[in-house]
Amino acid sequence: MGTVTIGVSIAVPEPHGSLLQERRAGFGDAAAHGIPTHVTLLPPTEIDAAHLPAVEAHLTEVAAAGRPFTMRLSGTDTFRPLSPVVYVRVVEGAEACMWLQQRVRDPDGPVARELQFPYHPHVTVAHGIDEAAMDRAQEELAGYRAEWPVTGFALHQQGDDGVWRRLREFAFGGSAVVPPQASPVDRGTLPAR
């Protein structure tokens, strides 16, 4: 059956996801259109394809124990010089993301793994591009703001073409969250140029 590369993440919903993906592409990040805008819970992880049902069962249990929460993004930061990444900061919902990612990577579960860097929830807007473009991304999105209710997460698989595709969504247990009313032009808040 072979191996597959999977990841687990919280999607950045519309219209915010498309806006940030377009901006990421505009900064020259060639991977932008192959990676849906997200907050990572499990980074790219290679597993035996035969283990996918066990992973899905595990993620179902994690989601059942989770509860809806508010995610709020505000401003930018960078992991440079340690890692060539500029990101939009998660200023509300980080603790819930930390709790979820720890359970997804449970040492007794099917996707137990160590991380290369300490976990820090964020939304990547530039990765591995030239320094001037990284600086531009950090500056131009410094005033970005967005907020939405998080009601679950998704399992993705990276295709042979490098594109990440959603395999399945996992809804949290507990009470439902009613999304706030958004105006038709709500694309998050960007500073005036």
mmCIF file with all atom_site columns, C-alpha atoms in Angstrom:
data_model
loop_
_atom_site.group_PDB
_atom_site.id
_atom_site.type_symbol
_atom_site.label_atom_id
_atom_site.label_alt_id
_atom_site.label_comp_id
_atom_site.label_asym_id
_atom_site.label_entity_id
_atom_site.label_seq_id
_atom_site.pdbx_PDB_ins_code
_atom_site.Cartn_x
_atom_site.Cartn_y
_atom_site.Cartn_z
_atom_site.occupancy
_atom_site.B_iso_or_equiv
_atom_site.pdbx_formal_charge
_atom_site.auth_seq_id
_atom_site.auth_comp_id
_atom_site.auth_asym_id
_atom_site.auth_atom_id
_atom_site.pdbx_PDB_model_num
ATOM 1   C CA . MET A 1 1   ? 0.000   0.000  0.000  1.00 0.00 ? 1   MET A CA 1
ATOM 2   C CA . GLY A 1 2   ? 2.914   2.388  0.601  1.00 0.00 ? 2   GLY A CA 1
ATOM 3   C CA . THR A 1 3   ? 3.130   5.568  2.612  1.00 0.00 ? 3   THR A CA 1
ATOM 4   C CA . VAL A 1 4   ? 1.196   8.831  2.548  1.00 0.00 ? 4   VAL A CA 1
ATOM 5   C CA . THR A 1 5   ? 1.986   12.271 3.948  1.00 0.00 ? 5   THR A CA 1
ATOM 6   C CA . ILE A 1 6   ? -0.750  13.669 6.155  1.00 0.00 ? 6   ILE A CA 1
ATOM 7   C CA . GLY A 1 7   ? -1.343  16.795 8.187  1.00 0.00 ? 7   GLY A CA 1
ATOM 8   C CA . VAL A 1 8   ? -4.027  17.959 10.603 1.00 0.00 ? 8   VAL A CA 1
ATOM 9   C CA . SER A 1 9   ? -5.116  21.577 10.708 1.00 0.00 ? 9   SER A CA 1
ATOM 10  C CA . ILE A 1 10  ? -7.778  24.141 11.481 1.00 0.00 ? 10  ILE A CA 1
ATOM 11  C CA . ALA A 1 11  ? -8.936  25.838 8.305  1.00 0.00 ? 11  ALA A CA 1
ATOM 12  C CA . VAL A 1 12  ? -8.981  29.606 8.052  1.00 0.00 ? 12  VAL A CA 1
ATOM 13  C CA . PRO A 1 13  ? -12.526 30.065 6.678  1.00 0.00 ? 13  PRO A CA 1
ATOM 14  C CA . GLU A 1 14  ? -13.724 32.263 3.856  1.00 0.00 ? 14  GLU A CA 1
ATOM 15  C CA . PRO A 1 15  ? -13.303 35.006 3.059  1.00 0.00 ? 15  PRO A CA 1
ATOM 16  C CA . HIS A 1 16  ? -10.131 35.122 5.176  1.00 0.00 ? 16  HIS A CA 1
ATOM 17  C CA . GLY A 1 17  ? -8.557  31.939 3.786  1.00 0.00 ? 17  GLY A CA 1
ATOM 18  C CA . SER A 1 18  ? -8.642  33.023 0.145  1.00 0.00 ? 18  SER A CA 1
ATOM 19  C CA . LEU A 1 19  ? -7.465  36.530 0.967  1.00 0.00 ? 19  LEU A CA 1
ATOM 20  C CA . LEU A 1 20  ? -4.397  35.291 2.853  1.00 0.00 ? 20  LEU A CA 1
ATOM 21  C CA . GLN A 1 21  ? -3.693  32.635 0.201  1.00 0.00 ? 21  GLN A CA 1
ATOM 22  C CA . GLU A 1 22  ? -3.814  35.310 -2.530 1.00 0.00 ? 22  GLU A CA 1
ATOM 23  C CA . ARG A 1 23  ? -1.527  37.568 -0.524 1.00 0.00 ? 23  ARG A CA 1
ATOM 24  C CA . ARG A 1 24  ? 0.902   34.682 0.084  1.00 0.00 ? 24  ARG A CA 1
ATOM 25  C CA . ALA A 1 25  ? 1.038   33.974 -3.651 1.00 0.00 ? 25  ALA A CA 1
ATOM 26  C CA . GLY A 1 26  ? 1.500   37.693 -4.309 1.00 0.00 ? 26  GLY A CA 1
ATOM 27  C CA . PHE A 1 27  ? 4.606   37.737 -2.139 1.00 0.00 ? 27  PHE A CA 1
ATOM 28  C CA . GLY A 1 28  ? 6.099   35.088 -4.443 1.00 0.00 ? 28  GLY A CA 1
ATOM 29  C CA . ASP A 1 29  ? 5.515   31.964 -2.341 1.00 0.00 ? 29  ASP A CA 1
ATOM 30  C CA . ALA A 1 30  ? 5.163   29.269 -5.039 1.00 0.00 ? 30  ALA A CA 1
ATOM 31  C CA . ALA A 1 31  ? 3.582   26.813 -2.570 1.00 0.00 ? 31  ALA A CA 1
ATOM 32  C CA . ALA A 1 32  ? 0.681   29.158 -1.755 1.00 0.00 ? 32  ALA A CA 1
ATOM 33  C CA . HIS A 1 33  ? -1.905  27.637 -4.090 1.00 0.00 ? 33  HIS A CA 1
ATOM 34  C CA . GLY A 1 34  ? -1.154  24.071 -2.971 1.00 0.00 ? 34  GLY A CA 1
ATOM 35  C CA . ILE A 1 35  ? -1.640  24.753 0.729  1.00 0.00 ? 35  ILE A CA 1
ATOM 36  C CA . PRO A 1 36  ? -5.058  25.810 2.061  1.00 0.00 ? 36  PRO A CA 1
ATOM 37  C CA . THR A 1 37  ? -4.718  28.625 4.629  1.00 0.00 ? 37  THR A CA 1
ATOM 38  C CA . HIS A 1 38  ? -4.643  27.014 8.062  1.00 0.00 ? 38  HIS A CA 1
ATOM 39  C CA . VAL A 1 39  ? -3.345  26.695 11.615 1.00 0.00 ? 39  VAL A CA 1
ATOM 40  C CA . THR A 1 40  ? -1.338  23.472 11.904 1.00 0.00 ? 40  THR A CA 1
ATOM 41  C CA . LEU A 1 41  ? -2.139  20.869 14.559 1.00 0.00 ? 41  LEU A CA 1
ATOM 42  C CA . LEU A 1 42  ? 0.046   18.110 13.039 1.00 0.00 ? 42  LEU A CA 1
ATOM 43  C CA . PRO A 1 43  ? 2.777   19.090 10.568 1.00 0.00 ? 43  PRO A CA 1
ATOM 44  C CA . PRO A 1 44  ? 3.465   16.975 7.472  1.00 0.00 ? 44  PRO A CA 1
ATOM 45  C CA . THR A 1 45  ? 3.877   13.414 8.734  1.00 0.00 ? 45  THR A CA 1
ATOM 46  C CA . GLU A 1 46  ? 4.582   10.300 6.679  1.00 0.00 ? 46  GLU A CA 1
ATOM 47  C CA . ILE A 1 47  ? 2.601   7.226  7.722  1.00 0.00 ? 47  ILE A CA 1
ATOM 48  C CA . ASP A 1 48  ? 1.821   3.811  6.298  1.00 0.00 ? 48  ASP A CA 1
ATOM 49  C CA . ALA A 1 49  ? -1.349  4.205  4.191  1.00 0.00 ? 49  ALA A CA 1
ATOM 50  C CA . ALA A 1 50  ? -2.833  1.165  5.933  1.00 0.00 ? 50  ALA A CA 1
ATOM 51  C CA . HIS A 1 51  ? -2.837  3.185  9.190  1.00 0.00 ? 51  HIS A CA 1
ATOM 52  C CA . LEU A 1 52  ? -5.231  5.865  7.877  1.00 0.00 ? 52  LEU A CA 1
ATOM 53  C CA . PRO A 1 53  ? -8.340  4.232  9.441  1.00 0.00 ? 53  PRO A CA 1
ATOM 54  C CA . ALA A 1 54  ? -6.599  4.183  12.856 1.00 0.00 ? 54  ALA A CA 1
ATOM 55  C CA . VAL A 1 55  ? -5.615  7.839  12.423 1.00 0.00 ? 55  VAL A CA 1
ATOM 56  C CA . GLU A 1 56  ? -9.201  8.759  11.541 1.00 0.00 ? 56  GLU A CA 1
ATOM 57  C CA . ALA A 1 57  ? -10.532 6.869  14.584 1.00 0.00 ? 57  ALA A CA 1
ATOM 58  C CA . HIS A 1 58  ? -8.013  8.659  16.808 1.00 0.00 ? 58  HIS A CA 1
ATOM 59  C CA . LEU A 1 59  ? -8.932  12.081 15.384 1.00 0.00 ? 59  LEU A CA 1
ATOM 60  C CA . THR A 1 60  ? -12.619 11.316 15.919 1.00 0.00 ? 60  THR A CA 1
ATOM 61  C CA . GLU A 1 61  ? -11.873 10.754 19.628 1.00 0.00 ? 61  GLU A CA 1
ATOM 62  C CA . VAL A 1 62  ? -9.799  13.951 19.856 1.00 0.00 ? 62  VAL A CA 1
ATOM 63  C CA . ALA A 1 63  ? -12.594 15.971 18.228 1.00 0.00 ? 63  ALA A CA 1
ATOM 64  C CA . ALA A 1 64  ? -15.244 14.433 20.488 1.00 0.00 ? 64  ALA A CA 1
ATOM 65  C CA . ALA A 1 65  ? -13.339 15.746 23.516 1.00 0.00 ? 65  ALA A CA 1
ATOM 66  C CA . GLY A 1 66  ? -12.868 19.200 21.966 1.00 0.00 ? 66  GLY A CA 1
ATOM 67  C CA . ARG A 1 67  ? -15.143 22.198 22.337 1.00 0.00 ? 67  ARG A CA 1
ATOM 68  C CA . PRO A 1 68  ? -15.811 25.115 19.974 1.00 0.00 ? 68  PRO A CA 1
ATOM 69  C CA . PHE A 1 69  ? -13.680 28.202 20.576 1.00 0.00 ? 69  PHE A CA 1
ATOM 70  C CA . THR A 1 70  ? -12.965 31.596 19.066 1.00 0.00 ? 70  THR A CA 1
ATOM 71  C CA . MET A 1 71  ? -9.913  32.063 16.859 1.00 0.00 ? 71  MET A CA 1
ATOM 72  C CA . ARG A 1 72  ? -8.625  35.609 16.487 1.00 0.00 ? 72  ARG A CA 1
ATOM 73  C CA . LEU A 1 73  ? -5.728  36.681 14.288 1.00 0.00 ? 73  LEU A CA 1
ATOM 74  C CA . SER A 1 74  ? -3.925  39.985 14.687 1.00 0.00 ? 74  SER A CA 1
ATOM 75  C CA . GLY A 1 75  ? -0.707  41.314 13.187 1.00 0.00 ? 75  GLY A CA 1
ATOM 76  C CA . THR A 1 76  ? 2.413   39.541 11.975 1.00 0.00 ? 76  THR A CA 1
ATOM 77  C CA . ASP A 1 77  ? 5.630   38.083 13.294 1.00 0.00 ? 77  ASP A CA 1
ATOM 78  C CA . THR A 1 78  ? 8.433   35.876 12.005 1.00 0.00 ? 78  THR A CA 1
ATOM 79  C CA . PHE A 1 79  ? 10.440  32.808 12.929 1.00 0.00 ? 79  PHE A CA 1
ATOM 80  C CA . ARG A 1 80  ? 13.506  34.242 11.148 1.00 0.00 ? 80  ARG A CA 1
ATOM 81  C CA . PRO A 1 81  ? 16.415  33.643 11.415 1.00 0.00 ? 81  PRO A CA 1
ATOM 82  C CA . LEU A 1 82  ? 15.621  30.186 12.856 1.00 0.00 ? 82  LEU A CA 1
ATOM 83  C CA . SER A 1 83  ? 13.122  29.372 10.077 1.00 0.00 ? 83  SER A CA 1
ATOM 84  C CA . PRO A 1 84  ? 12.268  31.390 6.926  1.00 0.00 ? 84  PRO A CA 1
ATOM 85  C CA . VAL A 1 85  ? 8.614   32.027 7.839  1.00 0.00 ? 85  VAL A CA 1
ATOM 86  C CA . VAL A 1 86  ? 6.455   35.140 8.233  1.00 0.00 ? 86  VAL A CA 1
ATOM 87  C CA . TYR A 1 87  ? 3.081   34.546 9.827  1.00 0.00 ? 87  TYR A CA 1
ATOM 88  C CA . VAL A 1 88  ? -0.118  36.134 11.074 1.00 0.00 ? 88  VAL A CA 1
ATOM 89  C CA . ARG A 1 89  ? -0.323  35.793 14.853 1.00 0.00 ? 89  ARG A CA 1
ATOM 90  C CA . VAL A 1 90  ? -3.001  33.788 16.684 1.00 0.00 ? 90  VAL A CA 1
ATOM 91  C CA . VAL A 1 91  ? -3.925  36.089 19.584 1.00 0.00 ? 91  VAL A CA 1
ATOM 92  C CA . GLU A 1 92  ? -6.995  34.181 20.778 1.00 0.00 ? 92  GLU A CA 1
ATOM 93  C CA . GLY A 1 93  ? -7.455  30.425 20.557 1.00 0.00 ? 93  GLY A CA 1
ATOM 94  C CA . ALA A 1 94  ? -3.775  29.525 20.977 1.00 0.00 ? 94  ALA A CA 1
ATOM 95  C CA . GLU A 1 95  ? -4.372  27.554 24.178 1.00 0.00 ? 95  GLU A CA 1
ATOM 96  C CA . ALA A 1 96  ? -7.098  25.499 22.508 1.00 0.00 ? 96  ALA A CA 1
ATOM 97  C CA . CYS A 1 97  ? -4.749  24.813 19.562 1.00 0.00 ? 97  CYS A CA 1
ATOM 98  C CA . MET A 1 98  ? -2.029  23.724 21.997 1.00 0.00 ? 98  MET A CA 1
ATOM 99  C CA . TRP A 1 99  ? -4.443  21.346 23.743 1.00 0.00 ? 99  TRP A CA 1
ATOM 100 C CA . LEU A 1 100 ? -5.599  19.877 20.418 1.00 0.00 ? 100 LEU A CA 1
ATOM 101 C CA . GLN A 1 101 ? -2.147  19.366 18.906 1.00 0.00 ? 101 GLN A CA 1
ATOM 102 C CA . GLN A 1 102 ? -0.938  17.603 22.056 1.00 0.00 ? 102 GLN A CA 1
ATOM 103 C CA . ARG A 1 103 ? -3.827  15.153 21.807 1.00 0.00 ? 103 ARG A CA 1
ATOM 104 C CA . VAL A 1 104 ? -3.410  14.643 18.072 1.00 0.00 ? 104 VAL A CA 1
ATOM 105 C CA . ARG A 1 105 ? 0.267   13.730 18.679 1.00 0.00 ? 105 ARG A CA 1
ATOM 106 C CA . ASP A 1 106 ? -0.494  11.638 21.791 1.00 0.00 ? 106 ASP A CA 1
ATOM 107 C CA . PRO A 1 107 ? 2.496   9.350  22.456 1.00 0.00 ? 107 PRO A CA 1
ATOM 108 C CA . ASP A 1 108 ? 0.125   6.378  22.643 1.00 0.00 ? 108 ASP A CA 1
ATOM 109 C CA . GLY A 1 109 ? -1.732  7.321  19.436 1.00 0.00 ? 109 GLY A CA 1
ATOM 110 C CA . PRO A 1 110 ? -1.155  6.443  15.776 1.00 0.00 ? 110 PRO A CA 1
ATOM 111 C CA . VAL A 1 111 ? 0.616   9.732  14.900 1.00 0.00 ? 111 VAL A CA 1
ATOM 112 C CA . ALA A 1 112 ? 2.923   10.164 17.873 1.00 0.00 ? 112 ALA A CA 1
ATOM 113 C CA . ARG A 1 113 ? 5.866   12.287 16.810 1.00 0.00 ? 113 ARG A CA 1
ATOM 114 C CA . GLU A 1 114 ? 8.316   14.847 18.069 1.00 0.00 ? 114 GLU A CA 1
ATOM 115 C CA . LEU A 1 115 ? 8.323   18.323 16.562 1.00 0.00 ? 115 LEU A CA 1
ATOM 116 C CA . GLN A 1 116 ? 11.347  19.982 14.976 1.00 0.00 ? 116 GLN A CA 1
ATOM 117 C CA . PHE A 1 117 ? 10.475  23.253 16.773 1.00 0.00 ? 117 PHE A CA 1
ATOM 118 C CA . PRO A 1 118 ? 8.293   23.978 19.833 1.00 0.00 ? 118 PRO A CA 1
ATOM 119 C CA . TYR A 1 119 ? 4.621   24.242 18.861 1.00 0.00 ? 119 TYR A CA 1
ATOM 120 C CA . HIS A 1 120 ? 3.478   27.802 18.132 1.00 0.00 ? 120 HIS A CA 1
ATOM 121 C CA . PRO A 1 121 ? 0.048   28.237 16.476 1.00 0.00 ? 121 PRO A CA 1
ATOM 122 C CA . HIS A 1 122 ? 0.179   30.657 13.535 1.00 0.00 ? 122 HIS A CA 1
ATOM 123 C CA . VAL A 1 123 ? -0.969  31.230 9.942  1.00 0.00 ? 123 VAL A CA 1
ATOM 124 C CA . THR A 1 124 ? 1.940   31.189 7.484  1.00 0.00 ? 124 THR A CA 1
ATOM 125 C CA . VAL A 1 125 ? 1.833   33.992 4.894  1.00 0.00 ? 125 VAL A CA 1
ATOM 126 C CA . ALA A 1 126 ? 5.368   33.632 3.494  1.00 0.00 ? 126 ALA A CA 1
ATOM 127 C CA . HIS A 1 127 ? 7.792   30.714 3.570  1.00 0.00 ? 127 HIS A CA 1
ATOM 128 C CA . GLY A 1 128 ? 11.197  30.236 2.002  1.00 0.00 ? 128 GLY A CA 1
ATOM 129 C CA . ILE A 1 129 ? 11.108  33.283 -0.253 1.00 0.00 ? 129 ILE A CA 1
ATOM 130 C CA . ASP A 1 130 ? 13.703  36.054 -0.585 1.00 0.00 ? 130 ASP A CA 1
ATOM 131 C CA . GLU A 1 131 ? 14.260  38.343 2.407  1.00 0.00 ? 131 GLU A CA 1
ATOM 132 C CA . ALA A 1 132 ? 12.825  41.462 0.733  1.00 0.00 ? 132 ALA A CA 1
ATOM 133 C CA . ALA A 1 133 ? 9.560   39.639 -0.003 1.00 0.00 ? 133 ALA A CA 1
ATOM 134 C CA . MET A 1 134 ? 9.496   38.265 3.554  1.00 0.00 ? 134 MET A CA 1
ATOM 135 C CA . ASP A 1 135 ? 9.923   41.804 4.890  1.00 0.00 ? 135 ASP A CA 1
ATOM 136 C CA . ARG A 1 136 ? 7.123   43.034 2.607  1.00 0.00 ? 136 ARG A CA 1
ATOM 137 C CA . ALA A 1 137 ? 4.778   40.263 3.824  1.00 0.00 ? 137 ALA A CA 1
ATOM 138 C CA . GLN A 1 138 ? 5.486   41.098 7.446  1.00 0.00 ? 138 GLN A CA 1
ATOM 139 C CA . GLU A 1 139 ? 4.973   44.811 6.859  1.00 0.00 ? 139 GLU A CA 1
ATOM 140 C CA . GLU A 1 140 ? 1.923   44.706 4.587  1.00 0.00 ? 140 GLU A CA 1
ATOM 141 C CA . LEU A 1 141 ? -0.057  42.297 6.780  1.00 0.00 ? 141 LEU A CA 1
ATOM 142 C CA . ALA A 1 142 ? 0.977   43.881 10.095 1.00 0.00 ? 142 ALA A CA 1
ATOM 143 C CA . GLY A 1 143 ? -2.499  45.377 10.504 1.00 0.00 ? 143 GLY A CA 1
ATOM 144 C CA . TYR A 1 144 ? -4.411  42.243 9.464  1.00 0.00 ? 144 TYR A CA 1
ATOM 145 C CA . ARG A 1 145 ? -7.260  41.196 11.778 1.00 0.00 ? 145 ARG A CA 1
ATOM 146 C CA . ALA A 1 146 ? -9.768  38.331 11.555 1.00 0.00 ? 146 ALA A CA 1
ATOM 147 C CA . GLU A 1 147 ? -11.967 36.345 13.941 1.00 0.00 ? 147 GLU A CA 1
ATOM 148 C CA . TRP A 1 148 ? -14.242 33.300 13.618 1.00 0.00 ? 148 TRP A CA 1
ATOM 149 C CA . PRO A 1 149 ? -15.660 30.377 15.621 1.00 0.00 ? 149 PRO A CA 1
ATOM 150 C CA . VAL A 1 150 ? -13.690 27.138 15.341 1.00 0.00 ? 150 VAL A CA 1
ATOM 151 C CA . THR A 1 151 ? -15.960 24.098 15.400 1.00 0.00 ? 151 THR A CA 1
ATOM 152 C CA . GLY A 1 152 ? -13.526 21.372 14.348 1.00 0.00 ? 152 GLY A CA 1
ATOM 153 C CA . PHE A 1 153 ? -10.442 20.492 12.329 1.00 0.00 ? 153 PHE A CA 1
ATOM 154 C CA . ALA A 1 154 ? -9.514  18.475 9.247  1.00 0.00 ? 154 ALA A CA 1
ATOM 155 C CA . LEU A 1 155 ? -7.195  15.704 8.085  1.00 0.00 ? 155 LEU A CA 1
ATOM 156 C CA . HIS A 1 156 ? -5.317  16.472 4.851  1.00 0.00 ? 156 HIS A CA 1
ATOM 157 C CA . GLN A 1 157 ? -3.127  14.399 2.550  1.00 0.00 ? 157 GLN A CA 1
ATOM 158 C CA . GLN A 1 158 ? -0.404  15.750 0.302  1.00 0.00 ? 158 GLN A CA 1
ATOM 159 C CA . GLY A 1 159 ? -0.720  14.528 -3.265 1.00 0.00 ? 159 GLY A CA 1
ATOM 160 C CA . ASP A 1 160 ? 2.137   13.548 -5.577 1.00 0.00 ? 160 ASP A CA 1
ATOM 161 C CA . ASP A 1 161 ? 1.690   17.005 -7.126 1.00 0.00 ? 161 ASP A CA 1
ATOM 162 C CA . GLY A 1 162 ? 2.501   18.662 -3.782 1.00 0.00 ? 162 GLY A CA 1
ATOM 163 C CA . VAL A 1 163 ? -1.080  19.890 -3.289 1.00 0.00 ? 163 VAL A CA 1
ATOM 164 C CA . TRP A 1 164 ? -2.752  19.323 0.089  1.00 0.00 ? 164 TRP A CA 1
ATOM 165 C CA . ARG A 1 165 ? -6.301  17.929 -0.114 1.00 0.00 ? 165 ARG A CA 1
ATOM 166 C CA . ARG A 1 166 ? -8.823  17.514 2.686  1.00 0.00 ? 166 ARG A CA 1
ATOM 167 C CA . LEU A 1 167 ? -9.640  13.873 3.417  1.00 0.00 ? 167 LEU A CA 1
ATOM 168 C CA . ARG A 1 168 ? -12.103 14.381 6.257  1.00 0.00 ? 168 ARG A CA 1
ATOM 169 C CA . GLU A 1 169 ? -13.396 16.967 8.700  1.00 0.00 ? 169 GLU A CA 1
ATOM 170 C CA . PHE A 1 170 ? -13.857 16.301 12.411 1.00 0.00 ? 170 PHE A CA 1
ATOM 171 C CA . ALA A 1 171 ? -16.461 18.328 14.338 1.00 0.00 ? 171 ALA A CA 1
ATOM 172 C CA . PHE A 1 172 ? -16.014 19.041 18.025 1.00 0.00 ? 172 PHE A CA 1
ATOM 173 C CA . GLY A 1 173 ? -18.339 17.454 20.566 1.00 0.00 ? 173 GLY A CA 1
ATOM 174 C CA . GLY A 1 174 ? -20.445 19.662 22.797 1.00 0.00 ? 174 GLY A CA 1
ATOM 175 C CA . SER A 1 175 ? -22.617 22.591 21.940 1.00 0.00 ? 175 SER A CA 1
ATOM 176 C CA . ALA A 1 176 ? -22.860 24.100 18.483 1.00 0.00 ? 176 ALA A CA 1
ATOM 177 C CA . VAL A 1 177 ? -21.491 27.540 17.685 1.00 0.00 ? 177 VAL A CA 1
ATOM 178 C CA . VAL A 1 178 ? -23.524 29.957 15.609 1.00 0.00 ? 178 VAL A CA 1
ATOM 179 C CA . PRO A 1 179 ? -21.165 31.926 13.359 1.00 0.00 ? 179 PRO A CA 1
ATOM 180 C CA . PRO A 1 180 ? -21.386 35.708 13.654 1.00 0.00 ? 180 PRO A CA 1
ATOM 181 C CA . GLN A 1 181 ? -23.056 37.560 10.806 1.00 0.00 ? 181 GLN A CA 1
ATOM 182 C CA . ALA A 1 182 ? -20.442 38.721 8.316  1.00 0.00 ? 182 ALA A CA 1
ATOM 183 C CA . SER A 1 183 ? -20.866 41.494 5.832  1.00 0.00 ? 183 SER A CA 1
ATOM 184 C CA . PRO A 1 184 ? -20.554 40.462 2.182  1.00 0.00 ? 184 PRO A CA 1
ATOM 185 C CA . VAL A 1 185 ? -17.247 42.339 1.904  1.00 0.00 ? 185 VAL A CA 1
ATOM 186 C CA . ASP A 1 186 ? -15.722 41.146 5.181  1.00 0.00 ? 186 ASP A CA 1
ATOM 187 C CA . ARG A 1 187 ? -12.243 40.038 4.140  1.00 0.00 ? 187 ARG A CA 1
ATOM 188 C CA . GLY A 1 188 ? -10.560 40.589 7.469  1.00 0.00 ? 188 GLY A CA 1
ATOM 189 C CA . THR A 1 189 ? -9.069  43.981 8.152  1.00 0.00 ? 189 THR A CA 1
ATOM 190 C CA . LEU A 1 190 ? -6.038  45.187 6.275  1.00 0.00 ? 190 LEU A CA 1
ATOM 191 C CA . PRO A 1 191 ? -4.364  48.523 6.898  1.00 0.00 ? 191 PRO A CA 1
ATOM 192 C CA . ALA A 1 192 ? -4.794  51.238 4.296  1.00 0.00 ? 192 ALA A CA 1
ATOM 193 C CA . ARG A 1 193 ? -1.922  51.398 1.817  1.00 0.00 ? 193 ARG A CA 1
#
